[in-house]
């Protein structure tokens, strides 16, 4: 985990489809805030405009890590937002986070419901296309991040609460490693400087 220079507390961006996972996102946000972490404001609202696009990218950039939640909806494909006719907004958020080197913690929801809100609309003309793209997206995430599985918002919140300790430990380890490397570089530069001064 990288320490965020924009805030005094670790900051988190939650990425997921919106309507079907609203309760899950809310539960995660509440858990994170109760532990003193900042949750970027936009990630509790759906993206819909160029203004949202800028806010999303800023939120991802300023976050220490990303929580990615995947249910059974691929989500909207908005080329005006993502410059892609194949990536959903969630996939686009993930892609930007990955490019920026942000740690991603992924969760897959075991969806056992016939409620249409939990699934892509079968009657839409792009349903088959979305399902193929969705499987590709999930495969990428699975191969890179070894996601955890959960059933409901309460279980997800508990899993995230339990994982925060390991997240912090990883962040501390990363900082120690970077500080050690920085100290080595400083010592090397000082040695070079002293050598140059001695030859003058």
CSV table of C-alpha atoms in Angstrom, one decimal:
chain,number,residue,atom,x,y,z
A,1,UNK,CA,0.0,0.0,0.0
A,2,UNK,CA,1.4,3.4,-0.9
A,3,UNK,CA,1.0,6.3,1.5
A,4,UNK,CA,-1.3,9.0,0.1
A,5,UNK,CA,0.3,12.4,0.2
A,6,UNK,CA,-3.0,14.2,-0.2
A,7,UNK,CA,-4.6,13.2,3.1
A,8,UNK,CA,-3.5,12.4,6.6
A,9,UNK,CA,-5.3,9.0,6.5
A,10,UNK,CA,-5.1,6.1,4.0
A,11,UNK,CA,-7.6,6.6,1.2
A,12,UNK,CA,-9.7,4.0,-0.6
A,13,UNK,CA,-11.5,3.9,-3.9
A,14,UNK,CA,-14.4,1.5,-4.2
A,15,UNK,CA,-15.0,0.2,-7.8
A,16,UNK,CA,-18.1,-1.8,-8.8
A,17,UNK,CA,-21.3,-1.6,-10.7
A,18,UNK,CA,-23.7,0.7,-8.8
A,19,UNK,CA,-27.4,-0.3,-8.7
A,20,UNK,CA,-26.9,-4.0,-7.9
A,21,UNK,CA,-24.1,-3.5,-5.4
A,22,UNK,CA,-25.3,-0.3,-3.7
A,23,UNK,CA,-25.7,-2.0,-0.3
A,24,UNK,CA,-22.4,-3.7,-0.6
A,25,UNK,CA,-20.6,-0.5,-1.4
A,26,UNK,CA,-22.3,1.3,1.5
A,27,UNK,CA,-21.4,-1.4,4.0
A,28,UNK,CA,-17.7,-1.3,2.8
A,29,UNK,CA,-17.6,2.5,3.0
A,30,UNK,CA,-19.0,2.4,6.5
A,31,UNK,CA,-16.5,-0.2,7.6
A,32,UNK,CA,-13.6,1.7,6.2
A,33,UNK,CA,-14.6,5.0,7.7
A,34,UNK,CA,-15.1,3.4,11.1
A,35,UNK,CA,-11.5,2.3,10.9
A,36,UNK,CA,-10.3,5.9,10.1
A,37,UNK,CA,-9.8,5.5,6.3
A,38,UNK,CA,-11.0,8.1,3.8
A,39,UNK,CA,-13.4,6.9,1.2
A,40,UNK,CA,-13.5,9.1,-1.9
A,41,UNK,CA,-16.8,10.9,-2.3
A,42,UNK,CA,-17.6,9.9,-5.9
A,43,UNK,CA,-17.5,6.2,-5.4
A,44,UNK,CA,-20.9,6.2,-3.7
A,45,UNK,CA,-22.4,7.9,-6.8
A,46,UNK,CA,-22.8,6.5,-10.3
A,47,UNK,CA,-20.6,7.9,-13.1
A,48,UNK,CA,-22.4,9.7,-15.9
A,49,UNK,CA,-20.5,12.6,-17.3
A,50,UNK,CA,-17.1,14.1,-18.2
A,51,UNK,CA,-17.0,15.7,-14.8
A,52,UNK,CA,-17.5,12.3,-13.2
A,53,UNK,CA,-14.7,11.0,-15.4
A,54,UNK,CA,-12.3,13.6,-14.1
A,55,UNK,CA,-13.4,13.0,-10.5
A,56,UNK,CA,-13.0,9.2,-10.9
A,57,UNK,CA,-9.5,9.4,-12.3
A,58,UNK,CA,-8.6,11.9,-9.5
A,59,UNK,CA,-10.1,9.6,-6.9
A,60,UNK,CA,-8.1,6.6,-8.2
A,61,UNK,CA,-4.9,8.6,-8.4
A,62,UNK,CA,-5.2,9.9,-4.9
A,63,UNK,CA,-6.1,6.6,-3.3
A,64,UNK,CA,-3.8,4.2,-1.5
A,65,UNK,CA,-5.6,1.1,-2.7
A,66,UNK,CA,-8.7,0.0,-4.6
A,67,UNK,CA,-11.4,-2.3,-3.5
A,68,UNK,CA,-13.0,-4.0,-6.5
A,69,UNK,CA,-16.4,-5.7,-6.1
A,70,UNK,CA,-17.8,-7.8,-8.8
A,71,UNK,CA,-21.3,-9.3,-8.8
A,72,UNK,CA,-23.1,-10.6,-11.9
A,73,UNK,CA,-23.6,-7.4,-13.9
A,74,UNK,CA,-21.0,-6.3,-16.4
A,75,UNK,CA,-22.4,-2.8,-16.2
A,76,UNK,CA,-22.7,0.1,-18.6
A,77,UNK,CA,-20.4,0.5,-21.7
A,78,UNK,CA,-20.2,4.3,-22.1
A,79,UNK,CA,-17.6,5.1,-24.8
A,80,UNK,CA,-17.9,8.8,-24.0
A,81,UNK,CA,-16.6,8.0,-20.5
A,82,UNK,CA,-14.1,5.2,-21.2
A,83,UNK,CA,-13.0,5.8,-24.8
A,84,UNK,CA,-13.8,2.1,-25.2
A,85,UNK,CA,-16.6,0.1,-26.8
A,86,UNK,CA,-15.8,-3.0,-24.9
A,87,UNK,CA,-14.9,-2.0,-21.3
A,88,UNK,CA,-17.6,-1.3,-18.7
A,89,UNK,CA,-17.0,1.7,-16.4
A,90,UNK,CA,-15.9,-0.7,-13.6
A,91,UNK,CA,-13.4,-2.4,-15.9
A,92,UNK,CA,-12.2,1.0,-17.0
A,93,UNK,CA,-11.7,2.1,-13.4
A,94,UNK,CA,-9.8,-1.1,-12.7
A,95,UNK,CA,-7.6,-0.6,-15.8
A,96,UNK,CA,-6.7,2.9,-14.7
A,97,UNK,CA,-5.9,1.7,-11.1
A,98,UNK,CA,-3.7,-1.1,-12.5
A,99,UNK,CA,-1.8,1.3,-14.8
A,100,UNK,CA,-1.1,3.5,-11.8
A,101,UNK,CA,0.2,0.6,-9.8
A,102,UNK,CA,-2.5,0.8,-7.2
A,103,UNK,CA,-2.9,-2.3,-5.0
A,104,UNK,CA,-6.3,-3.9,-5.8
A,105,UNK,CA,-8.2,-6.1,-3.4
A,106,UNK,CA,-10.9,-8.0,-5.3
A,107,UNK,CA,-14.1,-9.6,-4.1
A,108,UNK,CA,-16.6,-11.7,-6.2
A,109,UNK,CA,-20.1,-11.9,-5.0
A,110,UNK,CA,-21.9,-15.3,-5.1
A,111,UNK,CA,-25.2,-14.1,-6.6
A,112,UNK,CA,-28.0,-16.4,-5.8
A,113,UNK,CA,-31.0,-14.3,-6.8
A,114,UNK,CA,-33.6,-14.1,-9.6
A,115,UNK,CA,-34.0,-10.4,-9.1
A,116,UNK,CA,-33.3,-8.8,-12.5
A,117,UNK,CA,-31.4,-6.0,-10.8
A,118,UNK,CA,-28.6,-8.4,-10.0
A,119,UNK,CA,-28.0,-9.5,-13.6
A,120,UNK,CA,-27.4,-8.1,-17.0
A,121,UNK,CA,-30.7,-7.7,-19.0
A,122,UNK,CA,-31.2,-10.7,-21.2
A,123,UNK,CA,-33.5,-8.9,-23.6
A,124,UNK,CA,-30.8,-6.3,-24.5
A,125,UNK,CA,-29.3,-6.7,-27.9
A,126,UNK,CA,-25.7,-6.6,-26.5
A,127,UNK,CA,-26.4,-9.2,-23.8
A,128,UNK,CA,-24.2,-12.0,-25.4
A,129,UNK,CA,-21.4,-9.5,-26.0
A,130,UNK,CA,-21.5,-8.3,-22.4
A,131,UNK,CA,-21.4,-11.8,-21.0
A,132,UNK,CA,-18.3,-12.7,-23.1
A,133,UNK,CA,-16.6,-9.4,-22.1
A,134,UNK,CA,-17.6,-10.0,-18.5
A,135,UNK,CA,-16.0,-13.4,-18.4
A,136,UNK,CA,-12.8,-12.0,-19.9
A,137,UNK,CA,-12.8,-9.2,-17.2
A,138,UNK,CA,-13.3,-11.7,-14.4
A,139,UNK,CA,-10.5,-13.9,-15.7
A,140,UNK,CA,-8.1,-11.0,-15.8
A,141,UNK,CA,-8.9,-10.1,-12.2
A,142,UNK,CA,-8.7,-13.7,-11.0
A,143,UNK,CA,-5.3,-14.2,-12.6
A,144,UNK,CA,-3.9,-11.0,-11.1
A,145,UNK,CA,-5.5,-10.8,-7.7
A,146,UNK,CA,-6.8,-14.1,-6.3
A,147,UNK,CA,-10.2,-12.6,-5.3
A,148,UNK,CA,-12.2,-13.6,-2.2
A,149,UNK,CA,-15.8,-14.6,-2.5
A,150,UNK,CA,-18.7,-13.4,-0.4
A,151,UNK,CA,-22.5,-13.8,-0.2
A,152,UNK,CA,-24.0,-10.6,1.2
A,153,UNK,CA,-23.0,-7.1,2.3
A,154,UNK,CA,-22.4,-8.1,5.9
A,155,UNK,CA,-20.0,-10.8,5.0
A,156,UNK,CA,-18.1,-8.5,2.6
A,157,UNK,CA,-17.8,-5.9,5.3
A,158,UNK,CA,-16.5,-8.5,7.8
A,159,UNK,CA,-14.0,-9.8,5.2
A,160,UNK,CA,-12.7,-6.3,4.5
A,161,UNK,CA,-12.5,-5.4,8.2
A,162,UNK,CA,-10.4,-8.6,8.7
A,163,UNK,CA,-8.1,-7.8,5.8
A,164,UNK,CA,-7.3,-4.3,6.9
A,165,UNK,CA,-4.5,-5.5,9.2
A,166,UNK,CA,-2.7,-7.3,6.4
A,167,UNK,CA,-3.2,-4.3,4.1
A,168,UNK,CA,-1.5,-2.1,6.7
A,169,UNK,CA,1.3,-4.5,7.2
A,170,UNK,CA,1.9,-4.6,3.5
A,171,UNK,CA,2.0,-0.9,3.4
A,172,UNK,CA,4.5,-0.6,6.3
A,173,UNK,CA,6.7,-3.3,4.6
A,174,UNK,CA,6.6,-1.3,1.4
A,175,UNK,CA,7.6,1.9,3.2
A,176,UNK,CA,10.4,0.2,5.0
A,177,UNK,CA,11.7,-1.3,1.8
A,178,UNK,CA,11.5,2.1,0.0
A,179,UNK,CA,13.2,3.9,2.9
A,180,UNK,CA,16.0,1.4,2.9
A,181,UNK,CA,16.5,1.8,-0.8
A,182,UNK,CA,16.4,5.6,-0.5
A,183,UNK,CA,19.0,5.5,2.3
A,184,UNK,CA,21.3,3.3,0.1
A,185,UNK,CA,21.0,5.9,-2.7
A,186,UNK,CA,21.7,8.8,-0.3
A,187,UNK,CA,24.8,7.0,1.1
A,188,UNK,CA,26.1,6.3,-2.4
A,189,UNK,CA,25.6,9.9,-3.5
A,190,UNK,CA,27.4,11.1,-0.3
A,191,UNK,CA,30.3,8.7,-1.0
A,192,UNK,CA,30.6,10.1,-4.6
A,193,UNK,CA,30.4,13.7,-3.4
A,194,UNK,CA,33.2,13.1,-0.8
A,195,UNK,CA,35.3,11.4,-3.4
A,196,UNK,CA,34.9,14.4,-5.7
A,197,UNK,CA,35.7,16.8,-2.9
A,198,UNK,CA,38.8,14.9,-1.9
A,199,UNK,CA,40.2,15.2,-5.5
A,200,UNK,CA,39.6,18.9,-5.7
